[in-house]
Structures are given as C-alpha cells and as structure tokens.
Amino acid sequence: MSNPIKRTTIVDVGRHAGVSTKTVSRVFNDEPHVSDAVKQRVRASAAALNYHPNVFAQSLVRRRSHLIGLVYEKPSASYVVDLQMGVLERLKGERYRLIVIPVQSVQENGAEIVGLLRAAALDGVVLAPPASDHLQILAQLDGAGIRYARIAPSRQLDLGSSTLLDDVAGAQAIAAHVLALGHRDIAIVRGDPDHAATHARMKGYAQAFSEAGCAMRDDRIETGLFTFDGGYAAGHALLDRADRPSAILVQNDEMAVGVMLAARERGLSIPDDLSIAGFDDAEVSRIAWPRLTTVRQPVFEMAVAATDMLIADLEDRKLQAHTHHDNTLLVRDSTAPPRATALRDAETNGG
C-alpha cells in the first residue's frame, strides 16, 4: 500500500520561515503588527512548500465568506464571458472567490434573487443589467447588508457604486453613421422592452434621426429580445414587406446575425442590398461575414472596475462612487450607401 501524501500545514510554513505558527496565521489573516520583512518571508515559505490557506477556516474566524456574486440575465455568450473574465481578472491575488448567478428573468424573479444571495452567504455582489437597475433588488440588498457594485445602471445612480456607460450616445453614433451613408428607409430591431438599454438605444436612434431631419417609423420597429432567434424572426418580418428597408439598426450583435441569416435566405447581398448595424462588438460581430459595423462596449473593463469598487467597499477603503466608460463606433463591412445612392455616385464619378 502506498503511503498517503502528507498535506503541508501552517506549522510546516512556520518552521520553514523561522517564525511561530501564530505569526503565520497573522500574516494570512492580514492582521496588524507584522513587519513587511516577516510577511515576505512567510509568503515565500508558503510558496516554496506549495501551501494554500484554508479559505473556509479563515471565513469562520472572520465571519466573512469571501465570496462575491455576479448576477446577470441571459445575455449573449460573449457578454457573459467578458463579464466573468473582468471580475476574475480583478480577483487575481485576492482572497475573494466568484460565485456566478445567472437569472432567467430579473423582471419576473427579482423578489427571489436577494434570498438566493443571502442563502449563498455572499459578502458582496456585482450586478449586471438589468439587475443593476432593479430598485427592489437594490433596496433588499441594502436591507440585508449585502454590499454591491452596479454595471451600467441608468437610474438612481446614488445607490451603491457603479460603472457608467452612455448607451444613448453609442446608439446615436451608429444611427448617424447609417444616415450619413444616405439611408432613409431604415428599420429597427430593438431588444427586450423591460431592459433599460433598449430604451436608451431607442433614444439615441431618435436623436440621430431628428438631427438628420428623418422620421422614425413605428411600423418599421420589431422586437427581438436580444436573442439570435428573435433577430431572425424580426428580420423575416421586416424583409417580407413590400417596402423593404435599405438598412436595419439592430440593438445587439446576436440579433444582427439573425437578421443577416434572414437576408441571406432571401438572396440579399450585404451591404449591397441591405446594410445591417449591430451593437456591443460581441465576438460574433468579428467572425460574421461580412463583419458587422457595431458599437464596442467595454464590458471587460467595466466588470474590472465594478469589482474593484466592491472590494474597496468590503474592506472599508476610500470608495470611488462612479467610473465612466466610453463606447466606440466600429465601422466595418456590413454597412454601405444604399444601392441607388451608390449607382448615382458611380455615374457622377464616371464609373
């Protein structure tokens, strides 16, 4: 029978570093009255012996779980990855661990979410949209004493710390780009009507249309719920019309790819017959053909910043209330002047 592998203990680390077991404990619990030199020696010994503190035991001593939650609602896969990677990036080297809490519908399950967070014994939580705008959730978190940081909220910005993003400006920029190409027969595929980003992006579109002296037509707006299937269905509805649009503004890239497929099935060329513009700069926007014109949202950076603010709050350090992040218009291959304008320009230039 093989001998069992001996697990390295705090006693072994103390012997290796030439300090008491109590001193090792103080180092890993970040207690005062330990010199930097001793801290470095203890941590070097722990690394040499491949020793890792028992997080569960530390949590019992401190009455803290050192667990941070991330709450999000069924967004696109690339958005989820960017959120998680941003939080994990900030947690590198920290004692906190991440618990991911996906929610099918924040609107329908808002009353249950805080109970779930309390049951998980979380120290704090990062809230992605639309949970970051759900006032009932925020009030219950305050009541439960669970600290939080919000990603891209649009209302009650005085509640908690938050990373701020101007969805209105991003939508205005991409709509202005499509209008500047000469399109006037423009349709829209909006996201979830219960999502604050949907309304912010509609407002941005409306501002661009107004500045161009062009009316937004309600009968050319379809709802896609931010999903590929929703975009595909909305694309069919818009492209089956006798007065087919020359361009479609789509409120996220996943829906935009669904619209692309609907256009392909009708034999339409993109962007010669139909220009399509998305939003988010999801990975699918870069691998679709043609590549999607879109608006980049710095989701990874916002997740890092929100987690940083949450940790500062949990450790009672000076807290930055808000960080501001910018959208970026990315003009790619899925948008071009409408066919009539392109032909007229070619004739004018002797083409």
Coordinates of C-alpha atoms in Angstrom, one line a residue:
M1 CA 0.0 0.0 0.0
S2 CA 1.4 3.4 -0.9
N3 CA 1.9 6.0 1.8
P4 CA -0.7 8.8 1.9
I5 CA 0.5 12.2 0.7
K6 CA 1.3 14.4 3.7
R7 CA -0.5 17.8 3.5
T8 CA 1.5 20.9 4.2
T9 CA 0.3 22.7 7.3
I10 CA 0.7 26.1 8.9
V11 CA 3.2 24.5 11.3
D12 CA 5.4 23.5 8.4
V13 CA 5.3 27.0 7.0
G14 CA 6.3 28.5 10.4
R15 CA 9.2 26.1 10.7
H16 CA 10.4 26.9 7.2
A17 CA 10.1 30.6 7.8
G18 CA 11.6 30.5 11.3
V19 CA 8.5 32.1 12.9
S20 CA 5.7 30.9 15.2
T21 CA 2.5 29.4 13.9
K22 CA 0.7 32.4 15.4
T23 CA 2.7 34.7 13.2
V24 CA 2.0 32.7 10.1
S25 CA -1.7 32.9 11.0
R26 CA -1.4 36.7 11.4
V27 CA 0.2 37.1 8.0
F28 CA -2.5 35.1 6.2
N29 CA -5.3 36.9 8.1
D30 CA -3.8 40.3 7.3
E31 CA -3.6 41.2 10.9
P32 CA -1.5 44.2 12.1
H33 CA 1.8 44.3 14.0
V34 CA 3.7 42.1 11.5
S35 CA 6.6 43.6 9.6
D36 CA 6.8 43.6 5.8
A37 CA 10.0 41.5 6.0
V38 CA 8.3 38.8 8.0
K39 CA 5.3 38.9 5.7
Q40 CA 7.6 38.4 2.7
R41 CA 9.4 35.5 4.4
V42 CA 6.2 33.7 5.4
R43 CA 4.7 34.1 1.9
A44 CA 7.9 32.9 0.3
S45 CA 7.9 29.8 2.6
A46 CA 4.3 29.1 1.8
A47 CA 5.1 29.3 -2.0
A48 CA 8.1 27.0 -1.6
L49 CA 6.0 24.4 0.3
N50 CA 3.0 24.8 -2.0
Y51 CA 0.9 25.8 1.0
H52 CA -2.5 27.5 0.5
P53 CA -4.5 28.9 3.4
N54 CA -7.9 27.3 4.2
V55 CA -10.3 29.9 3.0
F56 CA -13.2 28.2 4.7
A57 CA -11.4 28.3 8.1
Q58 CA -10.5 31.9 7.6
S59 CA -14.1 32.7 6.8
L60 CA -15.3 31.1 10.1
V61 CA -12.8 33.2 12.1
R62 CA -13.7 36.5 10.4
R63 CA -17.4 35.7 9.9
R64 CA -16.9 36.5 6.3
S65 CA -17.4 34.1 3.4
H66 CA -15.0 35.9 1.0
L67 CA -17.5 35.1 -1.8
I68 CA -18.5 37.6 -4.4
G69 CA -21.5 37.1 -6.6
L70 CA -22.1 38.1 -10.2
V71 CA -25.7 38.4 -11.2
Y72 CA -26.6 38.7 -14.9
E73 CA -29.6 37.8 -17.1
K74 CA -29.3 35.6 -20.2
P75 CA -27.2 38.0 -22.4
S76 CA -25.1 36.9 -25.3
A77 CA -22.4 34.3 -24.6
S78 CA -19.6 36.7 -25.4
Y79 CA -21.0 39.3 -23.0
V80 CA -21.1 36.7 -20.2
V81 CA -17.5 35.7 -20.9
D82 CA -16.4 39.4 -20.8
L83 CA -18.2 39.9 -17.5
Q84 CA -16.8 36.9 -15.8
M85 CA -13.3 37.4 -17.1
G86 CA -13.3 41.0 -15.9
V87 CA -14.4 40.0 -12.4
L88 CA -11.9 37.2 -12.3
E89 CA -9.1 39.5 -13.5
R90 CA -9.6 41.8 -10.6
L91 CA -9.9 39.0 -8.1
K92 CA -6.4 37.7 -9.0
G93 CA -4.3 37.7 -5.9
E94 CA -7.3 38.5 -3.7
R95 CA -8.8 36.1 -1.1
Y96 CA -12.3 36.5 -2.7
R97 CA -13.8 33.9 -4.9
L98 CA -16.5 34.3 -7.5
I99 CA -20.0 32.8 -7.5
V100 CA -21.8 33.1 -10.8
I101 CA -25.6 33.6 -10.5
P102 CA -27.4 33.6 -13.9
V103 CA -31.1 34.6 -13.8
Q104 CA -33.6 33.7 -16.5
S105 CA -35.6 36.9 -15.9
V106 CA -34.7 39.6 -13.4
Q107 CA -38.1 41.2 -14.0
E108 CA -40.0 38.0 -13.1
N109 CA -37.7 36.8 -10.4
G110 CA -36.5 40.0 -8.7
A111 CA -38.1 39.2 -5.4
E112 CA -36.3 35.9 -5.1
I113 CA -32.8 37.0 -6.1
V114 CA -31.8 38.6 -2.8
G115 CA -33.0 35.5 -0.9
L116 CA -30.7 33.4 -3.2
L117 CA -27.8 35.8 -2.5
R118 CA -28.4 35.6 1.3
A119 CA -28.5 31.8 1.2
A120 CA -25.1 31.8 -0.6
A121 CA -23.7 33.9 2.3
L122 CA -22.1 36.3 -0.1
D123 CA -20.1 39.3 1.2
G124 CA -21.0 41.3 -1.9
V125 CA -22.3 41.2 -5.4
V126 CA -21.7 42.7 -8.8
L127 CA -24.9 43.4 -10.6
A128 CA -25.0 43.5 -14.4
P129 CA -28.0 45.0 -16.3
P130 CA -30.9 44.7 -15.9
A131 CA -30.4 43.7 -12.2
S132 CA -28.3 46.8 -11.8
D133 CA -31.4 48.9 -12.4
H134 CA -33.9 46.8 -10.4
L135 CA -34.8 49.1 -7.5
Q136 CA -36.5 46.3 -5.4
I137 CA -33.3 44.2 -5.6
L138 CA -31.2 47.2 -4.5
A139 CA -33.5 48.0 -1.6
Q140 CA -33.4 44.4 -0.4
L141 CA -29.6 44.2 -0.7
D142 CA -29.4 47.4 1.4
G143 CA -31.8 45.9 4.0
A144 CA -29.8 42.6 4.1
G145 CA -26.5 44.5 4.5
I146 CA -25.1 42.9 1.3
R147 CA -22.8 45.4 -0.5
Y148 CA -23.0 45.8 -4.2
A149 CA -21.5 47.4 -7.3
R150 CA -23.6 48.1 -10.4
I151 CA -22.6 47.8 -14.0
A152 CA -24.1 50.3 -16.4
P153 CA -27.2 51.4 -14.4
S154 CA -29.4 54.1 -15.9
R155 CA -31.3 55.3 -12.8
Q156 CA -30.9 56.0 -9.1
L157 CA -27.2 56.5 -9.6
D158 CA -26.8 57.5 -5.9
L159 CA -27.4 53.9 -4.9
G160 CA -24.1 52.0 -4.4
S161 CA -21.0 52.3 -6.6
S162 CA -21.3 51.9 -10.4
T163 CA -19.6 51.9 -13.7
L164 CA -21.4 54.2 -16.1
L165 CA -21.9 53.9 -19.9
D166 CA -23.7 56.2 -22.3
D167 CA -25.9 53.9 -24.3
V168 CA -27.7 56.9 -25.8
A169 CA -24.5 58.3 -27.3
G170 CA -23.4 55.0 -28.7
A171 CA -26.8 54.4 -30.4
Q172 CA -26.8 58.0 -31.7
A173 CA -23.4 57.5 -33.2
I174 CA -24.2 54.3 -35.1
A175 CA -27.6 55.6 -36.3
A176 CA -25.9 58.8 -37.5
H177 CA -23.3 56.7 -39.4
V178 CA -26.1 54.8 -41.3
L179 CA -28.0 58.1 -42.0
A180 CA -24.8 59.7 -43.3
L181 CA -24.4 56.9 -45.8
G182 CA -27.6 58.2 -47.4
H183 CA -30.1 55.6 -45.9
R184 CA -33.6 56.9 -45.2
D185 CA -35.6 53.6 -45.5
I186 CA -34.3 52.4 -42.1
A187 CA -35.9 49.7 -39.9
I188 CA -35.0 48.9 -36.2
V189 CA -34.8 45.7 -34.3
R190 CA -35.0 46.5 -30.6
G191 CA -34.1 44.4 -27.6
D192 CA -36.1 43.5 -24.5
P193 CA -38.7 46.1 -23.7
D194 CA -38.1 45.6 -20.0
H195 CA -34.4 46.3 -20.4
A196 CA -33.2 49.9 -19.7
A197 CA -30.6 49.6 -22.5
T198 CA -33.4 49.1 -25.1
H199 CA -34.9 52.4 -24.2
A200 CA -31.6 54.2 -24.1
R201 CA -30.6 52.9 -27.5
M202 CA -34.0 53.9 -29.0
K203 CA -33.5 57.4 -27.6
G204 CA -30.1 57.6 -29.2
Y205 CA -31.5 56.4 -32.6
A206 CA -34.3 59.0 -32.3
Q207 CA -31.8 61.8 -31.7
A208 CA -29.8 60.9 -34.8
F209 CA -33.0 60.7 -36.9
S210 CA -34.1 64.1 -35.6
E211 CA -30.8 65.7 -36.4
A212 CA -30.9 64.3 -39.9
G213 CA -34.5 65.6 -40.4
C214 CA -35.7 62.0 -40.8
A215 CA -38.7 60.4 -39.0
M216 CA -38.5 57.1 -37.2
R217 CA -41.5 55.0 -38.3
D218 CA -43.2 52.9 -35.6
D219 CA -44.3 50.4 -38.3
R220 CA -40.7 49.6 -39.0
I221 CA -39.7 48.6 -35.5
E222 CA -39.6 44.9 -34.5
T223 CA -38.7 43.3 -31.1
G224 CA -36.0 40.7 -31.0
L225 CA -35.4 40.3 -27.2
F226 CA -31.6 40.4 -27.6
T227 CA -31.5 36.8 -29.0
F228 CA -30.4 35.3 -32.3
D229 CA -33.8 33.7 -32.8
G230 CA -35.5 37.0 -32.0
G231 CA -33.4 38.8 -34.6
Y232 CA -34.0 36.1 -37.2
A233 CA -37.8 36.4 -36.7
A234 CA -37.7 40.2 -36.8
G235 CA -35.6 40.1 -39.9
H236 CA -38.1 37.9 -41.7
A237 CA -40.9 40.3 -40.6
L238 CA -39.1 43.3 -41.9
L239 CA -37.8 41.8 -45.2
D240 CA -41.1 40.2 -46.1
R241 CA -42.6 43.7 -46.5
A242 CA -43.3 45.2 -50.0
D243 CA -41.4 48.4 -48.8
R244 CA -38.3 46.5 -47.7
P245 CA -35.8 48.8 -45.8
S246 CA -32.4 49.6 -47.2
A247 CA -30.8 49.4 -43.7
I248 CA -31.6 47.9 -40.3
L249 CA -30.3 49.1 -37.0
V250 CA -30.2 46.2 -34.6
Q251 CA -29.7 46.7 -30.8
N252 CA -27.2 43.9 -30.3
D253 CA -24.9 41.8 -32.5
E254 CA -26.5 38.5 -31.8
M255 CA -29.8 39.7 -33.2
A256 CA -28.0 41.4 -36.0
V257 CA -26.6 38.0 -37.1
G258 CA -30.1 36.6 -37.0
V259 CA -31.2 39.4 -39.4
M260 CA -28.2 38.6 -41.6
L261 CA -29.4 35.0 -41.9
A262 CA -32.9 36.1 -42.8
A263 CA -31.5 38.3 -45.5
R264 CA -29.3 35.6 -46.9
E265 CA -32.3 33.3 -47.2
R266 CA -33.9 35.8 -49.4
G267 CA -30.8 36.1 -51.7
L268 CA -30.0 39.6 -50.5
S269 CA -26.4 40.8 -50.6
I270 CA -25.0 42.6 -47.5
P271 CA -24.3 45.5 -47.7
D272 CA -25.2 46.0 -51.4
D273 CA -28.9 45.2 -51.0
L274 CA -29.2 45.7 -47.2
S275 CA -27.0 47.4 -44.6
I276 CA -27.1 46.0 -41.1
A277 CA -25.6 47.6 -38.0
G278 CA -25.3 45.9 -34.6
F279 CA -24.3 46.9 -31.1
D280 CA -21.9 45.5 -28.4
D281 CA -18.9 44.3 -30.5
A282 CA -19.5 40.7 -29.5
E283 CA -17.2 38.1 -30.8
V284 CA -19.8 37.1 -33.4
S285 CA -19.6 40.6 -34.9
R286 CA -16.0 39.9 -35.8
I287 CA -16.5 36.4 -37.3
A288 CA -19.7 37.1 -39.2
W289 CA -19.4 37.7 -42.9
P290 CA -19.4 40.5 -43.8
R291 CA -18.0 41.7 -40.5
L292 CA -20.6 43.8 -38.6
T293 CA -20.5 47.5 -38.1
T294 CA -21.2 47.9 -34.4
V295 CA -20.5 49.8 -31.2
R296 CA -18.0 48.5 -28.8
Q297 CA -19.0 48.3 -25.2
P298 CA -16.0 47.9 -22.7
V299 CA -17.7 45.1 -20.8
F300 CA -14.5 43.6 -19.5
E301 CA -13.2 46.9 -18.3
M302 CA -16.5 47.8 -16.6
A303 CA -16.5 44.4 -14.8
V304 CA -12.9 45.0 -13.5
A305 CA -13.9 48.5 -12.3
A306 CA -17.1 47.3 -10.6
T307 CA -15.3 44.5 -8.8
D308 CA -12.5 46.9 -7.7
M309 CA -15.1 49.3 -6.2
L310 CA -16.9 46.4 -4.5
I311 CA -13.6 45.1 -2.9
A312 CA -12.8 48.7 -1.7
D313 CA -16.2 48.9 -0.1
L314 CA -15.9 45.5 1.6
E315 CA -12.5 46.4 3.0
D316 CA -13.7 49.9 4.1
R317 CA -11.2 51.7 1.9
K318 CA -11.8 55.0 0.2
L319 CA -14.6 54.3 -2.3
Q320 CA -14.9 55.8 -5.8
A321 CA -18.6 56.2 -6.4
H322 CA -18.6 56.1 -10.2
T323 CA -16.3 55.3 -13.1
H324 CA -17.2 56.5 -16.7
H325 CA -16.5 54.3 -19.8
D326 CA -16.8 55.2 -23.4
N327 CA -18.5 53.4 -26.4
T328 CA -16.6 53.2 -29.7
L329 CA -18.1 53.2 -33.1
L330 CA -16.6 50.4 -35.3
V331 CA -17.3 50.8 -39.0
R332 CA -16.8 47.5 -40.7
D333 CA -18.2 45.8 -43.9
S334 CA -21.9 45.4 -43.2
T335 CA -22.9 49.0 -44.0
A336 CA -22.6 50.9 -47.2
P337 CA -24.6 53.6 -49.1
P338 CA -27.9 52.4 -50.4
R339 CA -27.8 50.9 -53.9
A340 CA -29.5 53.9 -55.6
T341 CA -27.0 56.3 -54.0
A342 CA -24.0 54.1 -54.9
L343 CA -25.1 53.9 -58.5
R344 CA -25.7 57.6 -58.7
D345 CA -22.3 58.4 -57.2
A346 CA -20.7 55.9 -59.7
E347 CA -22.4 57.7 -62.6
T348 CA -21.3 61.1 -61.3
N349 CA -17.7 60.0 -61.0
G350 CA -17.8 58.4 -64.5
G351 CA -17.9 54.8 -63.2

